[in-house]
PDB file of C-alpha atoms in Angstrom:
ATOM      1  CA  THR A   1     -51.145 -27.209  93.443  1.00  0.00           C
ATOM      2  CA  THR A   2     -51.849 -23.442  92.416  1.00  0.00           C
ATOM      3  CA  LEU A   3     -49.393 -25.093  88.797  1.00  0.00           C
ATOM      4  CA  ARG A   4     -51.715 -27.697  88.952  1.00  0.00           C
ATOM      5  CA  SER A   5     -55.092 -25.859  89.191  1.00  0.00           C
ATOM      6  CA  VAL A   6     -53.902 -22.970  86.197  1.00  0.00           C
ATOM      7  CA  VAL A   7     -51.946 -25.036  83.645  1.00  0.00           C
ATOM      8  CA  GLY A   8     -55.107 -27.586  83.673  1.00  0.00           C
ATOM      9  CA  GLN A   9     -57.719 -24.947  83.091  1.00  0.00           C
ATOM     10  CA  ALA A  10     -55.080 -23.849  79.360  1.00  0.00           C
ATOM     11  CA  GLU A  11     -55.259 -26.201  76.495  1.00  0.00           C
ATOM     12  CA  LEU A  12     -52.024 -27.213  75.595  1.00  0.00           C
ATOM     13  CA  ASP A  13     -51.616 -25.045  72.786  1.00  0.00           C
ATOM     14  CA  GLU A  14     -52.209 -22.555  75.113  1.00  0.00           C
ATOM     15  CA  ILE A  15     -50.115 -23.626  77.235  1.00  0.00           C
ATOM     16  CA  LEU A  16     -46.984 -24.022  75.517  1.00  0.00           C
ATOM     17  CA  ALA A  17     -47.483 -20.990  73.027  1.00  0.00           C
ATOM     18  CA  GLU A  18     -47.926 -18.630  75.441  1.00  0.00           C
ATOM     19  CA  ARG A  19     -46.194 -19.378  79.631  1.00  0.00           C
ATOM     20  CA  ASP A  20     -46.011 -16.061  79.993  1.00  0.00           C
ATOM     21  CA  LYS A  21     -49.385 -15.162  81.108  1.00  0.00           C
ATOM     22  CA  LEU A  22     -49.400 -18.323  82.840  1.00  0.00           C
ATOM     23  CA  ASN A  23     -46.070 -17.720  85.250  1.00  0.00           C
ATOM     24  CA  VAL A  24     -47.711 -13.813  84.756  1.00  0.00           C
ATOM     25  CA  GLN A  25     -51.419 -15.796  86.512  1.00  0.00           C
ATOM     26  CA  MET A  26     -49.746 -18.390  88.916  1.00  0.00           C
ATOM     27  CA  GLN A  27     -47.405 -15.523  90.259  1.00  0.00           C
ATOM     28  CA  SER A  28     -50.738 -13.649  91.259  1.00  0.00           C
ATOM     29  CA  ILE A  29     -51.781 -16.787  92.869  1.00  0.00           C
ATOM     30  CA  LEU A  30     -48.555 -17.212  94.930  1.00  0.00           C
ATOM     31  CA  ASP A  31     -48.513 -13.144  95.887  1.00  0.00           C
ATOM     32  CA  GLU A  32     -52.216 -13.583  97.170  1.00  0.00           C
ATOM     33  CA  ALA A  33     -51.603 -16.059  99.622  1.00  0.00           C
ATOM     34  CA  THR A  34     -48.192 -15.621 100.383  1.00  0.00           C
ATOM     35  CA  ASP A  35     -49.212 -11.614 101.006  1.00  0.00           C
ATOM     36  CA  GLN A  36     -50.335 -12.207 104.574  1.00  0.00           C
ATOM     37  CA  TRP A  37     -46.677 -13.455 105.454  1.00  0.00           C
ATOM     38  CA  GLY A  38     -45.609 -10.159 104.515  1.00  0.00           C
ATOM     39  CA  ILE A  39     -44.156 -12.583 101.048  1.00  0.00           C
ATOM     40  CA  LYS A  40     -44.041 -10.829  97.819  1.00  0.00           C
ATOM     41  CA  VAL A  41     -42.853 -13.304  94.915  1.00  0.00           C
ATOM     42  CA  MET A  42     -41.733 -11.468  93.315  1.00  0.00           C
ATOM     43  CA  THR A  43     -41.135 -14.342  89.843  1.00  0.00           C
ATOM     44  CA  VAL A  44     -42.275 -17.425  88.926  1.00  0.00           C
ATOM     45  CA  GLU A  45     -41.811 -18.861  85.659  1.00  0.00           C
ATOM     46  CA  MET A  46     -42.523 -22.723  83.749  1.00  0.00           C
ATOM     47  CA  LYS A  47     -38.835 -23.774  82.326  1.00  0.00           C
ATOM     48  CA  ASP A  48     -39.999 -27.093  81.040  1.00  0.00           C
ATOM     49  CA  VAL A  49     -43.528 -29.064  79.983  1.00  0.00           C
ATOM     50  CA  ASP A  50     -42.476 -32.132  79.401  1.00  0.00           C
ATOM     51  CA  LEU A  51     -45.508 -34.151  77.519  1.00  0.00           C
ATOM     52  CA  PRO A  52     -46.034 -38.304  76.260  1.00  0.00           C
ATOM     53  CA  VAL A  53     -44.204 -39.635  73.682  1.00  0.00           C
ATOM     54  CA  GLU A  54     -47.137 -40.195  71.577  1.00  0.00           C
ATOM     55  CA  MET A  55     -48.858 -36.546  72.248  1.00  0.00           C
ATOM     56  CA  LYS A  56     -45.158 -34.795  70.914  1.00  0.00           C
ATOM     57  CA  ARG A  57     -45.727 -37.977  67.675  1.00  0.00           C
ATOM     58  CA  ALA A  58     -48.984 -36.617  66.730  1.00  0.00           C
ATOM     59  CA  MET A  59     -48.391 -33.105  67.645  1.00  0.00           C
ATOM     60  CA  ALA A  60     -45.251 -33.066  64.615  1.00  0.00           C
ATOM     61  CA  LYS A  61     -47.893 -35.079  62.412  1.00  0.00           C
ATOM     62  CA  GLN A  62     -49.966 -32.422  62.314  1.00  0.00           C
ATOM     63  CA  ALA A  63     -47.593 -29.482  61.984  1.00  0.00           C
ATOM     64  CA  GLU A  64     -46.733 -31.999  59.160  1.00  0.00           C
ATOM     65  CA  ALA A  65     -49.542 -31.721  57.550  1.00  0.00           C
ATOM     66  CA  GLU A  66     -50.564 -28.351  58.279  1.00  0.00           C
ATOM     67  CA  ARG A  67     -47.139 -27.483  56.441  1.00  0.00           C
ATOM     68  CA  GLU A  68     -48.572 -29.586  53.195  1.00  0.00           C
ATOM     69  CA  ARG A  69     -52.057 -27.757  53.222  1.00  0.00           C
ATOM     70  CA  ARG A  70     -50.281 -24.454  53.364  1.00  0.00           C
ATOM     71  CA  ALA A  71     -47.861 -25.994  49.936  1.00  0.00           C
ATOM     72  CA  LYS A  72     -50.996 -27.062  47.886  1.00  0.00           C
ATOM     73  CA  VAL A  73     -52.313 -24.460  48.091  1.00  0.00           C
ATOM     74  CA  ILE A  74     -49.630 -22.312  47.699  1.00  0.00           C
ATOM     75  CA  HIS A  75     -49.226 -24.449  44.591  1.00  0.00           C
ATOM     76  CA  ALA A  76     -52.659 -23.902  42.968  1.00  0.00           C
ATOM     77  CA  GLU A  77     -53.006 -20.194  43.782  1.00  0.00           C
ATOM     78  CA  GLY A  78     -49.704 -20.743  41.242  1.00  0.00           C
ATOM     79  CA  GLU A  79     -51.724 -22.717  38.581  1.00  0.00           C
ATOM     80  CA  PHE A  80     -54.532 -19.875  38.979  1.00  0.00           C
ATOM     81  CA  GLN A  81     -51.628 -17.340  38.576  1.00  0.00           C
ATOM     82  CA  ALA A  82     -50.169 -19.153  35.374  1.00  0.00           C
ATOM     83  CA  SER A  83     -53.774 -20.183  34.121  1.00  0.00           C
ATOM     84  CA  GLN A  84     -54.414 -16.680  34.190  1.00  0.00           C
ATOM     85  CA  ARG A  85     -51.828 -15.090  31.900  1.00  0.00           C
ATOM     86  CA  LEU A  86     -51.527 -17.971  29.828  1.00  0.00           C
ATOM     87  CA  SER A  87     -55.204 -17.027  29.165  1.00  0.00           C
ATOM     88  CA  GLU A  88     -54.572 -13.396  28.837  1.00  0.00           C
ATOM     89  CA  ALA A  89     -51.878 -13.887  26.468  1.00  0.00           C
ATOM     90  CA  ALA A  90     -54.123 -16.193  24.265  1.00  0.00           C
ATOM     91  CA  ALA A  91     -56.680 -13.106  24.580  1.00  0.00           C
ATOM     92  CA  ILE A  92     -54.031 -10.301  23.462  1.00  0.00           C
ATOM     93  CA  ILE A  93     -52.907 -12.990  20.797  1.00  0.00           C
ATOM     94  CA  GLU A  94     -55.862 -13.970  19.331  1.00  0.00           C
ATOM     95  CA  PRO A  95     -56.326 -11.407  16.920  1.00  0.00           C
ATOM     96  CA  HIS A  96     -52.898 -10.648  16.008  1.00  0.00           C
ATOM     97  CA  PRO A  97     -52.420 -13.853  13.305  1.00  0.00           C
ATOM     98  CA  ALA A  98     -49.027 -13.005  13.206  1.00  0.00           C
ATOM     99  CA  ALA A  99     -48.128 -12.238  16.527  1.00  0.00           C
ATOM    100  CA  LEU A 100     -48.672 -15.653  17.050  1.00  0.00           C
ATOM    101  CA  HIS A 101     -46.035 -16.827  14.277  1.00  0.00           C
ATOM    102  CA  LEU A 102     -43.746 -14.322  15.760  1.00  0.00           C
ATOM    103  CA  ARG A 103     -44.352 -16.587  19.310  1.00  0.00           C
ATOM    104  CA  TYR A 104     -44.040 -20.037  16.892  1.00  0.00           C
ATOM    105  CA  LEU A 105     -40.750 -18.685  15.939  1.00  0.00           C
ATOM    106  CA  GLN A 106     -39.121 -17.641  19.211  1.00  0.00           C
ATOM    107  CA  ALA A 107     -39.768 -20.983  20.423  1.00  0.00           C
ATOM    108  CA  LEU A 108     -38.029 -22.589  17.756  1.00  0.00           C
ATOM    109  CA  THR A 109     -34.960 -20.801  18.448  1.00  0.00           C
ATOM    110  CA  GLU A 110     -35.579 -21.070  22.586  1.00  0.00           C
ATOM    111  CA  ILE A 111     -35.374 -25.762  21.155  1.00  0.00           C
ATOM    112  CA  ALA A 112     -32.169 -25.130  19.490  1.00  0.00           C
ATOM    113  CA  ALA A 113     -30.509 -22.948  21.953  1.00  0.00           C
ATOM    114  CA  GLU A 114     -30.751 -25.864  22.986  1.00  0.00           C
ATOM    115  CA  ASN A 115     -28.117 -28.841  23.707  1.00  0.00           C
ATOM    116  CA  ASN A 116     -30.037 -31.917  22.354  1.00  0.00           C
ATOM    117  CA  SER A 117     -30.082 -34.979  20.306  1.00  0.00           C
ATOM    118  CA  THR A 118     -33.865 -35.088  18.368  1.00  0.00           C
ATOM    119  CA  ILE A 119     -35.597 -32.158  17.327  1.00  0.00           C
ATOM    120  CA  LEU A 120     -39.145 -32.229  16.780  1.00  0.00           C
ATOM    121  CA  PHE A 121     -41.244 -29.555  14.513  1.00  0.00           C
ATOM    122  CA  PRO A 122     -44.677 -29.226  15.213  1.00  0.00           C
ATOM    123  CA  VAL A 123     -45.611 -27.609  12.132  1.00  0.00           C
ATOM    124  CA  PRO A 124     -48.662 -25.562  11.950  1.00  0.00           C
ATOM    125  CA  ILE A 125     -52.180 -26.603   9.769  1.00  0.00           C
ATOM    126  CA  ASP A 126     -51.810 -23.824   8.750  1.00  0.00           C
ATOM    127  CA  MET A 127     -48.504 -23.689   7.166  1.00  0.00           C
ATOM    128  CA  LEU A 128     -49.484 -26.862   5.877  1.00  0.00           C
ATOM    129  CA  THR A 129     -51.900 -25.549   3.279  1.00  0.00           C
ATOM    130  CA  ALA A 130     -50.362 -22.755   1.044  1.00  0.00           C
ATOM    131  CA  PHE A 131     -48.136 -26.368   0.351  1.00  0.00           C
ATOM    132  CA  LYS A 132     -51.437 -28.120  -0.827  1.00  0.00           C
ATOM    133  CA  GLY A 133     -52.193 -26.896  -4.038  1.00  0.00           C
ATOM    134  CA  ASN A 134     -48.700 -27.395  -4.800  1.00  0.00           C
ATOM    135  CA  MET A 135     -48.590 -31.479  -3.971  1.00  0.00           C
ATOM    136  CA  THR A 136     -51.868 -32.299  -5.957  1.00  0.00           C
ATOM    137  CA  PRO A 137     -50.099 -35.032  -8.851  1.00  0.00           C
ATOM    138  CA  SER A 138     -49.878 -33.750 -12.336  1.00  0.00           C
ATOM    139  CA  SER A 139     -51.918 -34.712 -15.335  1.00  0.00           C
ATOM    140  CA  GLU A 140     -49.014 -35.072 -17.508  1.00  0.00           C
TER     141      GLU A 140
END
């Protein structure tokens, strides 16, 4: 039959996505066959495509895998952009040690604003070197 021959030539994705194109193709074939009797086929519409349950499951798995792939790509692009920004920030701060100290103080302010019961204060090594001379035991 016309329906089977038209649908049989198409891929499943094409059947599902381009149903209108297949409808036009079937209408043309049917109109040509009925033209000799003076009948004009005005519309052909494929309303539903019934798929086996296994095929529906396979399509759902494929769609889920595609969504996961896109999510991973977006996440990786975000990580890449973040690392680029951190690299740029490090290049800007590196020649200005005072900027690093200001950033350290800003981080401490942000930590203090949170409601935490325990706060760790990371002390930069260069701050400890200032106390190094004072910590030697006196010979008195």
